[in-house]
Structures are given as structure tokens and as C-alpha cells.
Coordinates of C-alpha atoms in Angstrom, one line a residue:
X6 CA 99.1 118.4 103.1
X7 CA 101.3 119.5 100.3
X8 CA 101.8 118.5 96.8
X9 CA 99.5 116.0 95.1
X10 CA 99.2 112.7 96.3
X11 CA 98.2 109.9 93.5
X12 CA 97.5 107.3 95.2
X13 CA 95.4 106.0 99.1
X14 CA 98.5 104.4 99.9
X15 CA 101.1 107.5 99.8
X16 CA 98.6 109.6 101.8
X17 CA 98.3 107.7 104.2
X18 CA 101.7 106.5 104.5
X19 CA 102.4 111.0 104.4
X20 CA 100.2 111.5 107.0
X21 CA 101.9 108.3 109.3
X22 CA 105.2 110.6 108.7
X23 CA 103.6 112.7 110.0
X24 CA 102.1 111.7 112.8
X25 CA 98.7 113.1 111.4
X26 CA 96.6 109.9 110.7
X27 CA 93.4 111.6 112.3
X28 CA 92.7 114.0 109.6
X29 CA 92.3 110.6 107.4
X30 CA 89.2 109.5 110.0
X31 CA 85.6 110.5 109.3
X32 CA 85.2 113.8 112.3
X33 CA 81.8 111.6 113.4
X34 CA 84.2 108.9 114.7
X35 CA 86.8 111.2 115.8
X36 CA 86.1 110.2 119.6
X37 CA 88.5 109.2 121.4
X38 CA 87.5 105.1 121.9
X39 CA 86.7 105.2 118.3
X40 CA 89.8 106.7 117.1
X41 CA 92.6 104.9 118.8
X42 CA 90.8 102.4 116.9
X43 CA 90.6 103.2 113.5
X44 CA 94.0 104.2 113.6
X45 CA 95.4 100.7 114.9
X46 CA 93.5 99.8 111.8
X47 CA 95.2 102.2 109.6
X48 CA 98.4 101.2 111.2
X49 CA 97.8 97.1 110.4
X50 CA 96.7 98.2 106.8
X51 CA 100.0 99.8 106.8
X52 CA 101.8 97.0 107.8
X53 CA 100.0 94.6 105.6
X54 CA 101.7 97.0 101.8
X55 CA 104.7 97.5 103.5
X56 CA 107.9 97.3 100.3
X57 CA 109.1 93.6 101.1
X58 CA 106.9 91.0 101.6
X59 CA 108.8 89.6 103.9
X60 CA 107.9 92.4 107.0
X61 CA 104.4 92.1 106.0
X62 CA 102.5 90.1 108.7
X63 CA 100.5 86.2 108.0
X64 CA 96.8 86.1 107.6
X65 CA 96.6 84.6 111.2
X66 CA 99.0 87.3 112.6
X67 CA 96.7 90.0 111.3
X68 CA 93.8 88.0 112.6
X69 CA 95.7 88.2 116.1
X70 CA 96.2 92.1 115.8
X71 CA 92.7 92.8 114.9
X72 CA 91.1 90.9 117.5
X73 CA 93.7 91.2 120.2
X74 CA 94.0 94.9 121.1
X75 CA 97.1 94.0 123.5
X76 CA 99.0 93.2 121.1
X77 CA 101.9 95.5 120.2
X78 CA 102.2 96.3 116.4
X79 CA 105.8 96.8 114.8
X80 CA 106.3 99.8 113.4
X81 CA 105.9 100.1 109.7
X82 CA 107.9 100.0 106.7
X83 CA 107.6 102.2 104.0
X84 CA 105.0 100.6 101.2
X85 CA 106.0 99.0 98.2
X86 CA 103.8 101.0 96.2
X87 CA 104.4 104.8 96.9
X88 CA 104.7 107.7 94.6
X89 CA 106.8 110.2 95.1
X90 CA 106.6 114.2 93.1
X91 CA 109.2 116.6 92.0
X92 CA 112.9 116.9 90.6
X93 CA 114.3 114.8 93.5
X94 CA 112.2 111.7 92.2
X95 CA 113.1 112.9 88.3
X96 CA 116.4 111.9 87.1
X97 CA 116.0 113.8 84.0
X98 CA 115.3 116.7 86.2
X99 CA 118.3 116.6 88.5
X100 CA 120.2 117.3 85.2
X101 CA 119.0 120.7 85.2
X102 CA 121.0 123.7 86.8
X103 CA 119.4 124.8 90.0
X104 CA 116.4 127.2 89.2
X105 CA 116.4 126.1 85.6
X106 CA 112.4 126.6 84.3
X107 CA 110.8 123.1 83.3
X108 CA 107.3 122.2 82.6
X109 CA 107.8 118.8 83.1
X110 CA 106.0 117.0 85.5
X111 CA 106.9 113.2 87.0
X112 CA 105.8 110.4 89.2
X113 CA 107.2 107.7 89.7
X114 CA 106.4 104.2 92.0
X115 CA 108.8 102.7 93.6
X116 CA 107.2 99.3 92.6
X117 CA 109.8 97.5 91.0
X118 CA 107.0 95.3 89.1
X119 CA 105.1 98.5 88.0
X120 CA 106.7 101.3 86.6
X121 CA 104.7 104.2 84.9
X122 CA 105.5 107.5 83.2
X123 CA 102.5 110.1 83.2
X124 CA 102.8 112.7 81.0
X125 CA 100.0 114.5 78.5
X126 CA 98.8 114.2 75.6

């Protein structure tokens, strides 16, 4: 996967995009019963952070899709807590003049409720 990823949720959430999930389960339960498995789990988890609360399923409806493996799953919104690396995320940075050198760095979360800068010391 490329680039850094700061946070469980926006790897996994990368590797949905990407229709990748499996290189997020353990290669001992990679069998095929198993697997189909984990990753409906994966895909509820991912249902359950989606951005507004709204989409994101009841206690009882998750109940329902954990025990119910007939039951079709929506697909899922991006999270509401996913970081996102480089100049396109960097406001500052999309000032610069295209191949203009900076040594800046930037994260940001697209958390309305948290919002944090990282830089060094």
C-alpha cells in the first residue's frame, strides 16, 4: 500500500477501495469459509464509522447482520474519521507552483469535531 496510513480506520477503508481487504486477515484464517467471514466483519465494522451517523446501522440491526449471514449489507460510506496525506489534502500546499520543493508534511481528518495539525518539534 502506498504512503503512510495514521490510523486502523483509513487502512482499512484503503484496502475496501481497493477491493484488497484480505491482506488485512491473519494468512492462518485466510481459508476460504473463514475469510468470507472475517471480511463481512470488516465490512459491518465499516458500516458501523461510516461519516454520518445517520447511514450507520442500530445496535439490533448489527445484531441482525452478525448473526444472520443472509442478510445483504449496504455498501459503505466513507468513515468519518479518515486521514488523508499530501498537497491535495494541504491547502497551504496547493499554493505552491507545481514542482515547487517543500518539506512540509500534513494530515488532516476529516472529523469535523477533531481537527489536528502534526508537525515536529
Amino acid at each position: 500500500m502506498e504512503g503512510l496510513v495514521n490510523n486502523l480506520v483509513t487502512y482499512v477503508w484503503r484496502l475496501w477501495e481497493n477491493k484488497s481487504l484480505h491482506e488485512l486477515i491473519d494468512p492462518v484464517i485466510r481459508e476460504e469459509s473463514k475469510r468470507d467471514e472475517v471480511i463481512r466483519y470488516i465490512h459491518i465494522g465499516l458500516l458501523c464509522v461510516q461519516e454520518n451517523s445517520a447511514e450507520r446501522p442500530t445496535m439490533s440491526r448489527i445484531h441482525q447482520m452478525l448473526t444472520t449471514s443472509s442478510i445483504t449489507l449496504d455498501v459503505p460510506l466513507p468513515p468519518g474519521f479518515l486521514f488523508r496525506n499530501g498537497p491535495e489534502s494541504n491547502p497551504l500546499a496547493q499554493r505552491l507552483e507545481p514542482g515547487e520543493p517543500t518539506s512540509m508534511s500534513f494530515a488532516c481528518s476529516l472529523d469535523e469535531a477533531t481537527i489536528t495539525d502534526v508537525s515536529p518539534r
